[in-house]
mmCIF file of N, CA, C and O in Angstrom:
data_model
loop_
_atom_site.group_PDB
_atom_site.id
_atom_site.type_symbol
_atom_site.label_atom_id
_atom_site.label_comp_id
_atom_site.label_asym_id
_atom_site.label_seq_id
_atom_site.Cartn_x
_atom_site.Cartn_y
_atom_site.Cartn_z
ATOM 1 N N MET A 1 -31.526 25.001 -14.733
ATOM 2 C CA MET A 1 -31.308 26.204 -15.503
ATOM 3 C C MET A 1 -30.051 26.093 -16.370
ATOM 4 O O MET A 1 -30.050 26.559 -17.495
ATOM 5 N N SER A 2 -29.016 25.468 -15.842
ATOM 6 C CA SER A 2 -27.782 25.350 -16.628
ATOM 7 C C SER A 2 -27.976 24.405 -17.820
ATOM 8 O O SER A 2 -27.308 24.578 -18.845
ATOM 9 N N ALA A 3 -28.875 23.442 -17.697
ATOM 10 C CA ALA A 3 -29.141 22.535 -18.819
ATOM 11 C C ALA A 3 -29.778 23.293 -19.981
ATOM 12 O O ALA A 3 -29.458 23.032 -21.152
ATOM 13 N N ILE A 4 -30.644 24.232 -19.677
ATOM 14 C CA ILE A 4 -31.285 25.036 -20.723
ATOM 15 C C ILE A 4 -30.254 25.908 -21.432
ATOM 16 O O ILE A 4 -30.254 26.009 -22.663
ATOM 17 N N ILE A 5 -29.356 26.494 -20.657
ATOM 18 C CA ILE A 5 -28.309 27.332 -21.241
ATOM 19 C C ILE A 5 -27.384 26.482 -22.110
ATOM 20 O O ILE A 5 -26.983 26.914 -23.202
ATOM 21 N N THR A 6 -27.063 25.283 -21.676
ATOM 22 C CA THR A 6 -26.212 24.393 -22.451
ATOM 23 C C THR A 6 -26.889 24.011 -23.763
ATOM 24 O O THR A 6 -26.257 24.009 -24.823
ATOM 25 N N ILE A 7 -28.167 23.690 -23.707
ATOM 26 C CA ILE A 7 -28.907 23.340 -24.923
ATOM 27 C C ILE A 7 -28.954 24.523 -25.886
ATOM 28 O O ILE A 7 -28.729 24.363 -27.092
ATOM 29 N N LEU A 8 -29.207 25.715 -25.369
ATOM 30 C CA LEU A 8 -29.224 26.907 -26.220
ATOM 31 C C LEU A 8 -27.852 27.185 -26.823
ATOM 32 O O LEU A 8 -27.739 27.596 -27.980
ATOM 33 N N TYR A 9 -26.802 26.947 -26.036
ATOM 34 C CA TYR A 9 -25.437 27.149 -26.514
ATOM 35 C C TYR A 9 -25.132 26.209 -27.680
ATOM 36 O O TYR A 9 -24.588 26.628 -28.708
ATOM 37 N N TYR A 10 -25.488 24.937 -27.548
ATOM 38 C CA TYR A 10 -25.229 23.991 -28.624
ATOM 39 C C TYR A 10 -26.119 24.248 -29.834
ATOM 40 O O TYR A 10 -25.703 24.034 -30.971
ATOM 41 N N PHE A 11 -27.328 24.730 -29.619
ATOM 42 C CA PHE A 11 -28.181 25.119 -30.736
ATOM 43 C C PHE A 11 -27.559 26.289 -31.493
ATOM 44 O O PHE A 11 -27.536 26.302 -32.725
ATOM 45 N N MET A 12 -27.032 27.257 -30.753
ATOM 46 C CA MET A 12 -26.387 28.410 -31.374
ATOM 47 C C MET A 12 -25.141 27.970 -32.155
ATOM 48 O O MET A 12 -24.915 28.430 -33.279
ATOM 49 N N LEU A 13 -24.340 27.076 -31.575
ATOM 50 C CA LEU A 13 -23.167 26.567 -32.277
ATOM 51 C C LEU A 13 -23.556 25.848 -33.559
ATOM 52 O O LEU A 13 -22.923 26.019 -34.602
ATOM 53 N N GLY A 14 -24.601 25.044 -33.491
ATOM 54 C CA GLY A 14 -25.073 24.330 -34.674
ATOM 55 C C GLY A 14 -25.570 25.282 -35.752
ATOM 56 O O GLY A 14 -25.300 25.081 -36.939
ATOM 57 N N PHE A 15 -26.284 26.317 -35.337
ATOM 58 C CA PHE A 15 -26.801 27.299 -36.293
ATOM 59 C C PHE A 15 -25.668 28.026 -37.006
ATOM 60 O O PHE A 15 -25.653 28.122 -38.235
ATOM 61 N N PHE A 16 -24.707 28.529 -36.242
ATOM 62 C CA PHE A 16 -23.597 29.244 -36.865
ATOM 63 C C PHE A 16 -22.732 28.321 -37.706
ATOM 64 O O PHE A 16 -22.231 28.720 -38.765
ATOM 65 N N SER A 17 -22.556 27.080 -37.277
ATOM 66 C CA SER A 17 -21.794 26.123 -38.080
ATOM 67 C C SER A 17 -22.495 25.858 -39.402
ATOM 68 O O SER A 17 -21.855 25.792 -40.455
ATOM 69 N N ALA A 18 -23.812 25.714 -39.364
ATOM 70 C CA ALA A 18 -24.574 25.497 -40.594
ATOM 71 C C ALA A 18 -24.459 26.704 -41.521
ATOM 72 O O ALA A 18 -24.334 26.541 -42.742
ATOM 73 N N CYS A 19 -24.484 27.898 -40.961
ATOM 74 C CA CYS A 19 -24.330 29.112 -41.783
ATOM 75 C C CYS A 19 -22.950 29.162 -42.433
ATOM 76 O O CYS A 19 -22.828 29.501 -43.622
ATOM 77 N N PHE A 20 -21.910 28.820 -41.685
ATOM 78 C CA PHE A 20 -20.562 28.826 -42.247
ATOM 79 C C PHE A 20 -20.417 27.759 -43.329
ATOM 80 O O PHE A 20 -19.777 27.991 -44.358
ATOM 81 N N ILE A 21 -21.005 26.591 -43.114
ATOM 82 C CA ILE A 21 -20.945 25.527 -44.121
ATOM 83 C C ILE A 21 -21.704 25.952 -45.376
ATOM 84 O O ILE A 21 -21.251 25.708 -46.497
ATOM 85 N N TRP A 22 -22.854 26.585 -45.196
ATOM 86 C CA TRP A 22 -23.636 27.076 -46.334
ATOM 87 C C TRP A 22 -22.813 28.073 -47.158
ATOM 88 O O TRP A 22 -22.745 27.979 -48.380
ATOM 89 N N ASN A 23 -22.175 29.022 -46.474
ATOM 90 C CA ASN A 23 -21.362 30.016 -47.175
ATOM 91 C C ASN A 23 -20.127 29.378 -47.815
ATOM 92 O O ASN A 23 -19.698 29.791 -48.889
ATOM 93 N N PHE A 24 -19.567 28.379 -47.151
ATOM 94 C CA PHE A 24 -18.408 27.677 -47.693
ATOM 95 C C PHE A 24 -18.759 26.998 -49.016
ATOM 96 O O PHE A 24 -18.007 27.046 -49.973
ATOM 97 N N ARG A 25 -19.929 26.385 -49.065
ATOM 98 C CA ARG A 25 -20.339 25.684 -50.277
ATOM 99 C C ARG A 25 -20.696 26.637 -51.415
ATOM 100 O O ARG A 25 -20.560 26.283 -52.581
ATOM 101 N N LYS A 26 -21.137 27.835 -51.088
ATOM 102 C CA LYS A 26 -21.558 28.780 -52.123
ATOM 103 C C LYS A 26 -20.403 29.595 -52.710
ATOM 104 O O LYS A 26 -20.514 30.081 -53.819
ATOM 105 N N THR A 27 -19.316 29.740 -51.984
ATOM 106 C CA THR A 27 -18.225 30.597 -52.450
ATOM 107 C C THR A 27 -17.400 29.868 -53.504
ATOM 108 O O THR A 27 -17.307 28.646 -53.521
ATOM 109 N N LYS A 28 -16.827 30.650 -54.391
ATOM 110 C CA LYS A 28 -15.969 30.105 -55.446
ATOM 111 C C LYS A 28 -14.506 30.515 -55.258
ATOM 112 O O LYS A 28 -13.632 29.974 -55.906
ATOM 113 N N ASP A 29 -14.250 31.456 -54.389
ATOM 114 C CA ASP A 29 -12.903 31.951 -54.153
ATOM 115 C C ASP A 29 -12.192 31.045 -53.146
ATOM 116 O O ASP A 29 -12.699 30.799 -52.051
ATOM 117 N N TRP A 30 -11.030 30.545 -53.502
ATOM 118 C CA TRP A 30 -10.347 29.591 -52.626
ATOM 119 C C TRP A 30 -9.862 30.239 -51.341
ATOM 120 O O TRP A 30 -9.768 29.566 -50.303
ATOM 121 N N GLN A 31 -9.566 31.534 -51.368
ATOM 122 C CA GLN A 31 -9.125 32.207 -50.148
ATOM 123 C C GLN A 31 -10.276 32.319 -49.147
ATOM 124 O O GLN A 31 -10.073 32.149 -47.942
ATOM 125 N N GLN A 32 -11.472 32.576 -49.624
ATOM 126 C CA GLN A 32 -12.624 32.619 -48.727
ATOM 127 C C GLN A 32 -12.957 31.234 -48.202
ATOM 128 O O GLN A 32 -13.394 31.085 -47.061
ATOM 129 N N GLU A 33 -12.761 30.203 -49.015
ATOM 130 C CA GLU A 33 -12.995 28.832 -48.544
ATOM 131 C C GLU A 33 -12.066 28.498 -47.386
ATOM 132 O O GLU A 33 -12.497 27.914 -46.390
ATOM 133 N N ILE A 34 -10.799 28.866 -47.508
ATOM 134 C CA ILE A 34 -9.832 28.635 -46.423
ATOM 135 C C ILE A 34 -10.248 29.400 -45.173
ATOM 136 O O ILE A 34 -10.193 28.872 -44.059
ATOM 137 N N LEU A 35 -10.674 30.646 -45.362
ATOM 138 C CA LEU A 35 -11.113 31.466 -44.231
ATOM 139 C C LEU A 35 -12.306 30.828 -43.523
ATOM 140 O O LEU A 35 -12.344 30.758 -42.289
ATOM 141 N N TYR A 36 -13.291 30.349 -44.288
ATOM 142 C CA TYR A 36 -14.455 29.701 -43.684
ATOM 143 C C TYR A 36 -14.054 28.439 -42.920
ATOM 144 O O TYR A 36 -14.594 28.150 -41.858
ATOM 145 N N LEU A 37 -13.100 27.682 -43.449
ATOM 146 C CA LEU A 37 -12.646 26.481 -42.738
ATOM 147 C C LEU A 37 -11.942 26.834 -41.434
ATOM 148 O O LEU A 37 -12.133 26.147 -40.416
ATOM 149 N N ILE A 38 -11.146 27.893 -41.446
ATOM 150 C CA ILE A 38 -10.449 28.314 -40.230
ATOM 151 C C ILE A 38 -11.453 28.787 -39.181
ATOM 152 O O ILE A 38 -11.314 28.492 -37.994
ATOM 153 N N ILE A 39 -12.471 29.501 -39.617
ATOM 154 C CA ILE A 39 -13.491 29.985 -38.682
ATOM 155 C C ILE A 39 -14.356 28.833 -38.187
ATOM 156 O O ILE A 39 -14.761 28.792 -37.024
ATOM 157 N N LEU A 40 -14.634 27.867 -39.056
ATOM 158 C CA LEU A 40 -15.541 26.771 -38.724
ATOM 159 C C LEU A 40 -14.936 25.768 -37.751
ATOM 160 O O LEU A 40 -15.657 25.171 -36.954
ATOM 161 N N LEU A 41 -13.648 25.591 -37.787
ATOM 162 C CA LEU A 41 -12.990 24.568 -36.972
ATOM 163 C C LEU A 41 -13.292 24.673 -35.474
ATOM 164 O O LEU A 41 -13.704 23.671 -34.866
ATOM 165 N N PRO A 42 -13.133 25.831 -34.820
ATOM 166 C CA PRO A 42 -13.446 25.887 -33.380
ATOM 167 C C PRO A 42 -14.929 25.627 -33.071
ATOM 168 O O PRO A 42 -15.256 25.020 -32.053
ATOM 169 N N PHE A 43 -15.813 26.051 -33.973
ATOM 170 C CA PHE A 43 -17.234 25.805 -33.767
ATOM 171 C C PHE A 43 -17.533 24.312 -33.795
ATOM 172 O O PHE A 43 -18.275 23.797 -32.955
ATOM 173 N N LEU A 44 -16.951 23.595 -34.754
ATOM 174 C CA LEU A 44 -17.191 22.154 -34.839
ATOM 175 C C LEU A 44 -16.562 21.408 -33.666
ATOM 176 O O LEU A 44 -17.137 20.447 -33.159
ATOM 177 N N LEU A 45 -15.390 21.848 -33.232
ATOM 178 C CA LEU A 45 -14.756 21.186 -32.086
ATOM 179 C C LEU A 45 -15.612 21.353 -30.823
ATOM 180 O O LEU A 45 -15.768 20.399 -30.049
ATOM 181 N N ARG A 46 -16.176 22.522 -30.622
ATOM 182 C CA ARG A 46 -17.036 22.718 -29.453
ATOM 183 C C ARG A 46 -18.351 21.969 -29.608
ATOM 184 O O ARG A 46 -18.887 21.460 -28.626
ATOM 185 N N LEU A 47 -18.883 21.941 -30.827
ATOM 186 C CA LEU A 47 -20.146 21.243 -31.054
ATOM 187 C C LEU A 47 -20.023 19.751 -30.775
ATOM 188 O O LEU A 47 -20.923 19.140 -30.214
ATOM 189 N N PHE A 48 -18.885 19.155 -31.140
ATOM 190 C CA PHE A 48 -18.658 17.739 -30.886
ATOM 191 C C PHE A 48 -17.973 17.486 -29.558
ATOM 192 O O PHE A 48 -17.541 16.367 -29.287
ATOM 193 N N ARG A 49 -17.857 18.532 -28.741
ATOM 194 C CA ARG A 49 -17.295 18.468 -27.383
ATOM 195 C C ARG A 49 -15.863 17.940 -27.358
ATOM 196 O O ARG A 49 -15.486 17.169 -26.469
ATOM 197 N N LEU A 50 -15.065 18.340 -28.315
ATOM 198 C CA LEU A 50 -13.676 17.931 -28.365
ATOM 199 C C LEU A 50 -12.741 18.973 -27.782
ATOM 200 O O LEU A 50 -11.583 18.704 -27.550
ATOM 201 N N LYS A 51 -13.252 20.181 -27.564
ATOM 202 C CA LYS A 51 -12.413 21.232 -26.991
ATOM 203 C C LYS A 51 -13.191 21.993 -25.971
ATOM 204 O O LYS A 51 -14.321 22.314 -26.108
#
């Protein structure tokens, strides 16, 4: 059961990371780009199991 929860957790992290990357690429405002990078960093660290 914990393996299923772990897989769902990483799927959710991947989905939200992809959404943040999509929004990062579409925005033209540099302040929003910085904000997206700050928000994206913890998601990517957890996705790659670094934190």
